[in-house]
mmCIF file of C-alpha atoms in Angstrom:
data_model
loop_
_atom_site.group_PDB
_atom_site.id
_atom_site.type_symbol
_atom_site.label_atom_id
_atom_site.label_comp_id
_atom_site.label_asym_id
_atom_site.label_seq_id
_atom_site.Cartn_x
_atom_site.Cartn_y
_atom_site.Cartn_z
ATOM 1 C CA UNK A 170 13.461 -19.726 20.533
ATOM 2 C CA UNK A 171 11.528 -19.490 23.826
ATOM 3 C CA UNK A 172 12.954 -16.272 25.245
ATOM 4 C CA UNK A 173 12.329 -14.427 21.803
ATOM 5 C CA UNK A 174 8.700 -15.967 21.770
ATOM 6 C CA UNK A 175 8.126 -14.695 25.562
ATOM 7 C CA UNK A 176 9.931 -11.404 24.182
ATOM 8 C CA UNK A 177 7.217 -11.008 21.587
ATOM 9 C CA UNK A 178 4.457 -11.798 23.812
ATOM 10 C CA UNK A 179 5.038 -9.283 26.347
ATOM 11 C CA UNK A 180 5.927 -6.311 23.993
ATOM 12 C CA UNK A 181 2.854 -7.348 22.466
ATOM 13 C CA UNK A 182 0.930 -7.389 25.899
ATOM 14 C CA UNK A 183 2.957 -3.869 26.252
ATOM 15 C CA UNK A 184 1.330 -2.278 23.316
ATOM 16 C CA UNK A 185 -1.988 -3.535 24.167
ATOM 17 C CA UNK A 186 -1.739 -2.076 27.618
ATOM 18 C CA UNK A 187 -1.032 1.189 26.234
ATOM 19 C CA UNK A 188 -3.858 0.943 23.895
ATOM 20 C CA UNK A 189 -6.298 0.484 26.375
ATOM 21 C CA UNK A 190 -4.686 2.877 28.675
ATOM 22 C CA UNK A 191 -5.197 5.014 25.785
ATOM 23 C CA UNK A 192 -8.278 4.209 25.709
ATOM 24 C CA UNK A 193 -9.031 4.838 29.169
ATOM 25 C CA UNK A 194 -7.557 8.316 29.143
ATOM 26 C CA UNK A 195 -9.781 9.218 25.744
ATOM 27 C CA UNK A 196 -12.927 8.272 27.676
ATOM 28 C CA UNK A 197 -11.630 10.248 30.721
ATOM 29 C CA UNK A 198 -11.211 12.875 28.202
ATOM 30 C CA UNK A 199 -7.879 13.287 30.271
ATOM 31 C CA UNK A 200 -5.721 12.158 26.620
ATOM 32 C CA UNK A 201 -2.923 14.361 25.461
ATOM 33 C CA UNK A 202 -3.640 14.765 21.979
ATOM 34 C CA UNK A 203 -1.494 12.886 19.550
ATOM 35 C CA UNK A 204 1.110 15.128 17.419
ATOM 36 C CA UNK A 205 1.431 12.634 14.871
ATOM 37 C CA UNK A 206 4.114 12.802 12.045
ATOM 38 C CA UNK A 207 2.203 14.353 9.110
ATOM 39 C CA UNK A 208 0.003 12.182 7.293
ATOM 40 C CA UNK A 209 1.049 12.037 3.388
ATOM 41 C CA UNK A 210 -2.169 10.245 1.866
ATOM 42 C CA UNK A 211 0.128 10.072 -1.221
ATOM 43 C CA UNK A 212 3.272 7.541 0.639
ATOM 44 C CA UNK A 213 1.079 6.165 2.718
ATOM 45 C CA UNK A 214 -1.914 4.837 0.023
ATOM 46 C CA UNK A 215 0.126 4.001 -3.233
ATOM 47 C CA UNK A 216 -2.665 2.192 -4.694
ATOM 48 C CA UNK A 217 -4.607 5.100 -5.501
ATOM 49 C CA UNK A 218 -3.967 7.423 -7.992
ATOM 50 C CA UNK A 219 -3.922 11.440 -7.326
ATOM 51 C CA UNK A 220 -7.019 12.172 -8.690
ATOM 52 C CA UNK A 221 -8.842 9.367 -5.984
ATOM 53 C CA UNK A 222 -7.173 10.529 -3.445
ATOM 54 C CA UNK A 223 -8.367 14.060 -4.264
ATOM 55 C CA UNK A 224 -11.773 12.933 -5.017
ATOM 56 C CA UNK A 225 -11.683 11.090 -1.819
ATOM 57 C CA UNK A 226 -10.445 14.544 -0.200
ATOM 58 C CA UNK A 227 -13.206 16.374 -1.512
ATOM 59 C CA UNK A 228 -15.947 13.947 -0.065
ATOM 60 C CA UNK A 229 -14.490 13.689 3.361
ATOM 61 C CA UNK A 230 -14.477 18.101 3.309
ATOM 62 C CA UNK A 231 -17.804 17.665 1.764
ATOM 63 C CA UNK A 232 -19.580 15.942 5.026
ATOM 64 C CA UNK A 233 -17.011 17.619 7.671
ATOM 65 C CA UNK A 234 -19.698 19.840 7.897
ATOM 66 C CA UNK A 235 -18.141 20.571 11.550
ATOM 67 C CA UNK A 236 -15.214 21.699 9.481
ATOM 68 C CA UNK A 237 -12.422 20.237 12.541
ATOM 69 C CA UNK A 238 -10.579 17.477 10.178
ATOM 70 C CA UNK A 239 -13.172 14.742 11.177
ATOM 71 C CA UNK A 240 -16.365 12.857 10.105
ATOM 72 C CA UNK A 241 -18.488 12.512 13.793
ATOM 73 C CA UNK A 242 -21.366 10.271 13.949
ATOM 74 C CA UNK A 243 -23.549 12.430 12.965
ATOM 75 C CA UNK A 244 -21.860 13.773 9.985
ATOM 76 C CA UNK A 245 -21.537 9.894 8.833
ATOM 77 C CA UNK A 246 -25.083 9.826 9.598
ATOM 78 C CA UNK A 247 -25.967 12.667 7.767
ATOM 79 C CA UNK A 248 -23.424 11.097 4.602
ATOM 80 C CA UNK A 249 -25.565 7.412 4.596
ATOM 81 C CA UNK A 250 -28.776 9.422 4.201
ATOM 82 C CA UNK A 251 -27.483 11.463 1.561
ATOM 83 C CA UNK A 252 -25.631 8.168 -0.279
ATOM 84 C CA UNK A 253 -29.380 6.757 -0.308
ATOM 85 C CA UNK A 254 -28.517 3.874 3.264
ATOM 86 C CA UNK A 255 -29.603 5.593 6.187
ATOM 87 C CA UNK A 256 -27.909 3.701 9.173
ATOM 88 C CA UNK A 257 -29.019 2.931 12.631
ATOM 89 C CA UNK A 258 -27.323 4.070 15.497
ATOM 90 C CA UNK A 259 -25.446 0.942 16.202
ATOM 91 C CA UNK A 260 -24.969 0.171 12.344
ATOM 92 C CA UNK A 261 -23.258 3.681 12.575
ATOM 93 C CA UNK A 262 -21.279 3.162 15.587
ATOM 94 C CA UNK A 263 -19.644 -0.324 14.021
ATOM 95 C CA UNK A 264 -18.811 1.591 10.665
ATOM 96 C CA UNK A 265 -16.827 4.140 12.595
ATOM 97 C CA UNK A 266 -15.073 1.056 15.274
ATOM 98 C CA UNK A 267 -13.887 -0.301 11.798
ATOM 99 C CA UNK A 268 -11.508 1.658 10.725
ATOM 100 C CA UNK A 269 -11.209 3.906 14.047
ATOM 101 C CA UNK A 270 -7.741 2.900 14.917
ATOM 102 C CA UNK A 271 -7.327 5.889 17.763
ATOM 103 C CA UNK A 272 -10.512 5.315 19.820
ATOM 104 C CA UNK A 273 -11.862 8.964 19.323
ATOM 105 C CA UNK A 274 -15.088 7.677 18.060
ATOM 106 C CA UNK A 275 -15.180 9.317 14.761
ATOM 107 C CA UNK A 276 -13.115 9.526 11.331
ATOM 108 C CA UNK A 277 -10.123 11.260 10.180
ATOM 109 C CA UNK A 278 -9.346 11.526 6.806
ATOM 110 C CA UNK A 279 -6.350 9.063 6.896
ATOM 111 C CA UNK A 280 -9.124 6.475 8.877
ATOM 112 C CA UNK A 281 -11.598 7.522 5.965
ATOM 113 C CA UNK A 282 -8.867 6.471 3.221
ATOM 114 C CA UNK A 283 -8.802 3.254 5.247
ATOM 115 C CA UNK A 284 -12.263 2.810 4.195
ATOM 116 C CA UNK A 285 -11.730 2.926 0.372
ATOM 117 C CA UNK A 286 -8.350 0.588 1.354
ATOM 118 C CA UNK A 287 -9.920 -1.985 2.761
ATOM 119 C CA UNK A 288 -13.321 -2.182 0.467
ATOM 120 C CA UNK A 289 -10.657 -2.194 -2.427
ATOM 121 C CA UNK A 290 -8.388 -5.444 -0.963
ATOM 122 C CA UNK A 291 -11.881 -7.667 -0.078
ATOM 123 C CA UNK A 292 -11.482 -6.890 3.520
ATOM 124 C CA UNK A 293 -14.902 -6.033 3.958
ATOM 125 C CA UNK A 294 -17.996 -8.226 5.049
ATOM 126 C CA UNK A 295 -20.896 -7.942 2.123
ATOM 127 C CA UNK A 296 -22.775 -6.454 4.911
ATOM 128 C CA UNK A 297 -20.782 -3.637 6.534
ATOM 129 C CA UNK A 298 -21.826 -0.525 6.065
ATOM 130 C CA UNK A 299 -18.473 0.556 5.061
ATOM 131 C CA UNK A 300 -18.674 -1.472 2.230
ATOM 132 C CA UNK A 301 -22.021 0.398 0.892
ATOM 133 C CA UNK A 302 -20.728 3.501 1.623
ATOM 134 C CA UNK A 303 -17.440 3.092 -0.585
ATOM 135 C CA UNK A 304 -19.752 1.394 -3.539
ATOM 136 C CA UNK A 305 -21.974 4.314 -2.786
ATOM 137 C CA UNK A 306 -19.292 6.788 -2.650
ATOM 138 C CA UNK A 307 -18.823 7.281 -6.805
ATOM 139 C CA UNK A 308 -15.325 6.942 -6.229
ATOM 140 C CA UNK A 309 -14.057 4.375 -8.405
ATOM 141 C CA UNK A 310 -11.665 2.227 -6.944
ATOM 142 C CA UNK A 311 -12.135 -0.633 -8.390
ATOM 143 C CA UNK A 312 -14.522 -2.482 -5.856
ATOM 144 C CA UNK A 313 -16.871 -4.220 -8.070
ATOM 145 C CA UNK A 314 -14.662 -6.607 -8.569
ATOM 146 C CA UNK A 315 -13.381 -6.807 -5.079
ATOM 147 C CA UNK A 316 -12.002 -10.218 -4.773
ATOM 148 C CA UNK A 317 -9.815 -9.246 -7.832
ATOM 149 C CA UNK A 318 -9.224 -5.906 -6.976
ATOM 150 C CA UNK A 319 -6.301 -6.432 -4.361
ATOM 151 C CA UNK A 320 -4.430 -8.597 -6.763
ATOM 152 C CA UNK A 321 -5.233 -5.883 -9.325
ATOM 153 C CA UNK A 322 -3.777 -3.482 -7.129
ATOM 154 C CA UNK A 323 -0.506 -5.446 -6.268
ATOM 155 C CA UNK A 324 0.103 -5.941 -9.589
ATOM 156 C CA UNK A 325 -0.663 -2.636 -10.852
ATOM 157 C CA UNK A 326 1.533 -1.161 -7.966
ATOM 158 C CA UNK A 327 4.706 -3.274 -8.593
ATOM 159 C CA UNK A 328 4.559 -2.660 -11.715
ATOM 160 C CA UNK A 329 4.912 1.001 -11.642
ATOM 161 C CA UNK A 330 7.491 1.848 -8.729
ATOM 162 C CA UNK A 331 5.598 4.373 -6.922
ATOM 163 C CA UNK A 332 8.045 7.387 -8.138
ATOM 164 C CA UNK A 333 7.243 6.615 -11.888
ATOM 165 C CA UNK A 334 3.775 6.332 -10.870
ATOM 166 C CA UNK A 335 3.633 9.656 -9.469
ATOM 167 C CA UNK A 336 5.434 11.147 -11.729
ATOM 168 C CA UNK A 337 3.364 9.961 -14.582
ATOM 169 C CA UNK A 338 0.308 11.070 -12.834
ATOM 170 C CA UNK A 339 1.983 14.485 -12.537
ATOM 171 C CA UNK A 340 2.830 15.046 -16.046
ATOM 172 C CA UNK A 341 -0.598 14.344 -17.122
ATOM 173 C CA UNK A 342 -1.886 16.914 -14.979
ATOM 174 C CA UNK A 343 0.643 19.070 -16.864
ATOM 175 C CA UNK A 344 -0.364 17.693 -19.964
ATOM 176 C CA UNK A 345 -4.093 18.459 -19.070
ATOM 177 C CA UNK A 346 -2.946 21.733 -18.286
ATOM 178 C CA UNK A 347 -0.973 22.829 -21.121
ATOM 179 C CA UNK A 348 -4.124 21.695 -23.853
ATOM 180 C CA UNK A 349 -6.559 23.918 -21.698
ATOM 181 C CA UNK A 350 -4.069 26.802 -22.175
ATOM 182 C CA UNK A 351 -3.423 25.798 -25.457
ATOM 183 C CA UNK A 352 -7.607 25.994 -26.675
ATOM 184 C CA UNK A 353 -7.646 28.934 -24.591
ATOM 185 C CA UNK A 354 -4.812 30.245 -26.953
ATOM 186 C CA UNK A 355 -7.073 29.274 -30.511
ATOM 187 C CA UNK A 356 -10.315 30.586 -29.005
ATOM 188 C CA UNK A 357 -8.638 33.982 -28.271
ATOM 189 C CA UNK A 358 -7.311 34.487 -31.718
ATOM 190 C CA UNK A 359 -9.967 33.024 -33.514
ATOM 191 C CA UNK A 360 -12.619 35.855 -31.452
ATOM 192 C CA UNK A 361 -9.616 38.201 -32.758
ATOM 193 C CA UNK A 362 -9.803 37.141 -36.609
ATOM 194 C CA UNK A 363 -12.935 37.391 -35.627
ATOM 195 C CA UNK A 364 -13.116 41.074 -34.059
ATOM 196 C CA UNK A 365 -10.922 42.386 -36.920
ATOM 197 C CA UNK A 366 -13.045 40.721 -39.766
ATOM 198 C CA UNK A 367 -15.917 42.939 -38.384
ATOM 199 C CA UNK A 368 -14.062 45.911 -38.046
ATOM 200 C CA UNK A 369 -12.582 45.882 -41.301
#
């Protein structure tokens, strides 16, 4: 009733005071940094497979030129120019307030992953710049056919309970694995038939 609505409302109010006091501290540069719990890209983003997470991985280390865990504005910068849509400034600014969900001003790789996320489930204007840079980004998630993509993704993720999933994705690695070693195997003896044909 009433008292639980009021309830709401004020722990609401609560966690936007914090927020901003947050804020407030991060622009005093007087914030403690946050020890968050560790960030598993794997629990946390079960509609992507392994390999676009790791794909995803390797573009975020890829423009971290700074090499401190984050994409600045002018590493962002840097990435539009090289994706072929320079940004301005303020274009740059709005692609980082996005998905910036702790103020700092710049990207870590579970806001980058948010990116992808979003552009994947339609939550993207046609005209953000986030948007271009996932299209952009060669990482196929699935975003040409945005609108369809989320329910793609629901579907896809309900049907395979995240365990099998992984697990599946696993054993194909394994799989992938175990034919390399296995041609690896046939070359060497064939160069030995090979060898010993010449030798003869």
């Amino acid at each position: 009733g009433e008292e639980e609505r009021s309830c709401l409302a004020a722990s609401a109010d609560a966690e936007l005071s914090a927020k901003l006091a947050r804020r407030h501290d991060i622009n005093e540069g007087a914030a403690q940094p946050r020890r968050a719990a560790v960030f598993n890209p794997y629990t946390e983003f079960k509609e992507f497979s392994r390999r676009q997470i790791k794909d995803m991985e390797r573009m975020f280390r890829l423009y971290d030129s700074g090499r401190d865990g984050y994409i600045d504005l002018m590493e962002l910068k840097l990435m539009m120019e090289k994706l072929g849509a320079p940004q301005t400034h303020l274009g740059l600014k709005n692609m980082i307030k996005e998905v910036d969900e702790d103020f700092d001003g710049k990207l870590s790789f579970r806001e980058f992953l948010l990116i992808f996320h979003k552009a994947a489930a339609g939550e993207l204007e046609e005209d953000s710049g986030l948007l271009t840079l996932a299209k952009l980004s060669e990482i196929d998630v699935s975003i040409e056919g945005v609108k369809g993509a989320k329910n793609f993704f629901e579907a896809k993720v309900q049907a395979l309970s995240s365990a099998s999933k992984f697990e599946a994705e696993i054993r194909a690695e394994q799989d992938e694995r175990k034919r390399e070693e296995e041609e690896r195997k046939h070359r060497r003896a064939a160069f030995r038939e090979l060898k010993s044909a010449f030798t003869q």
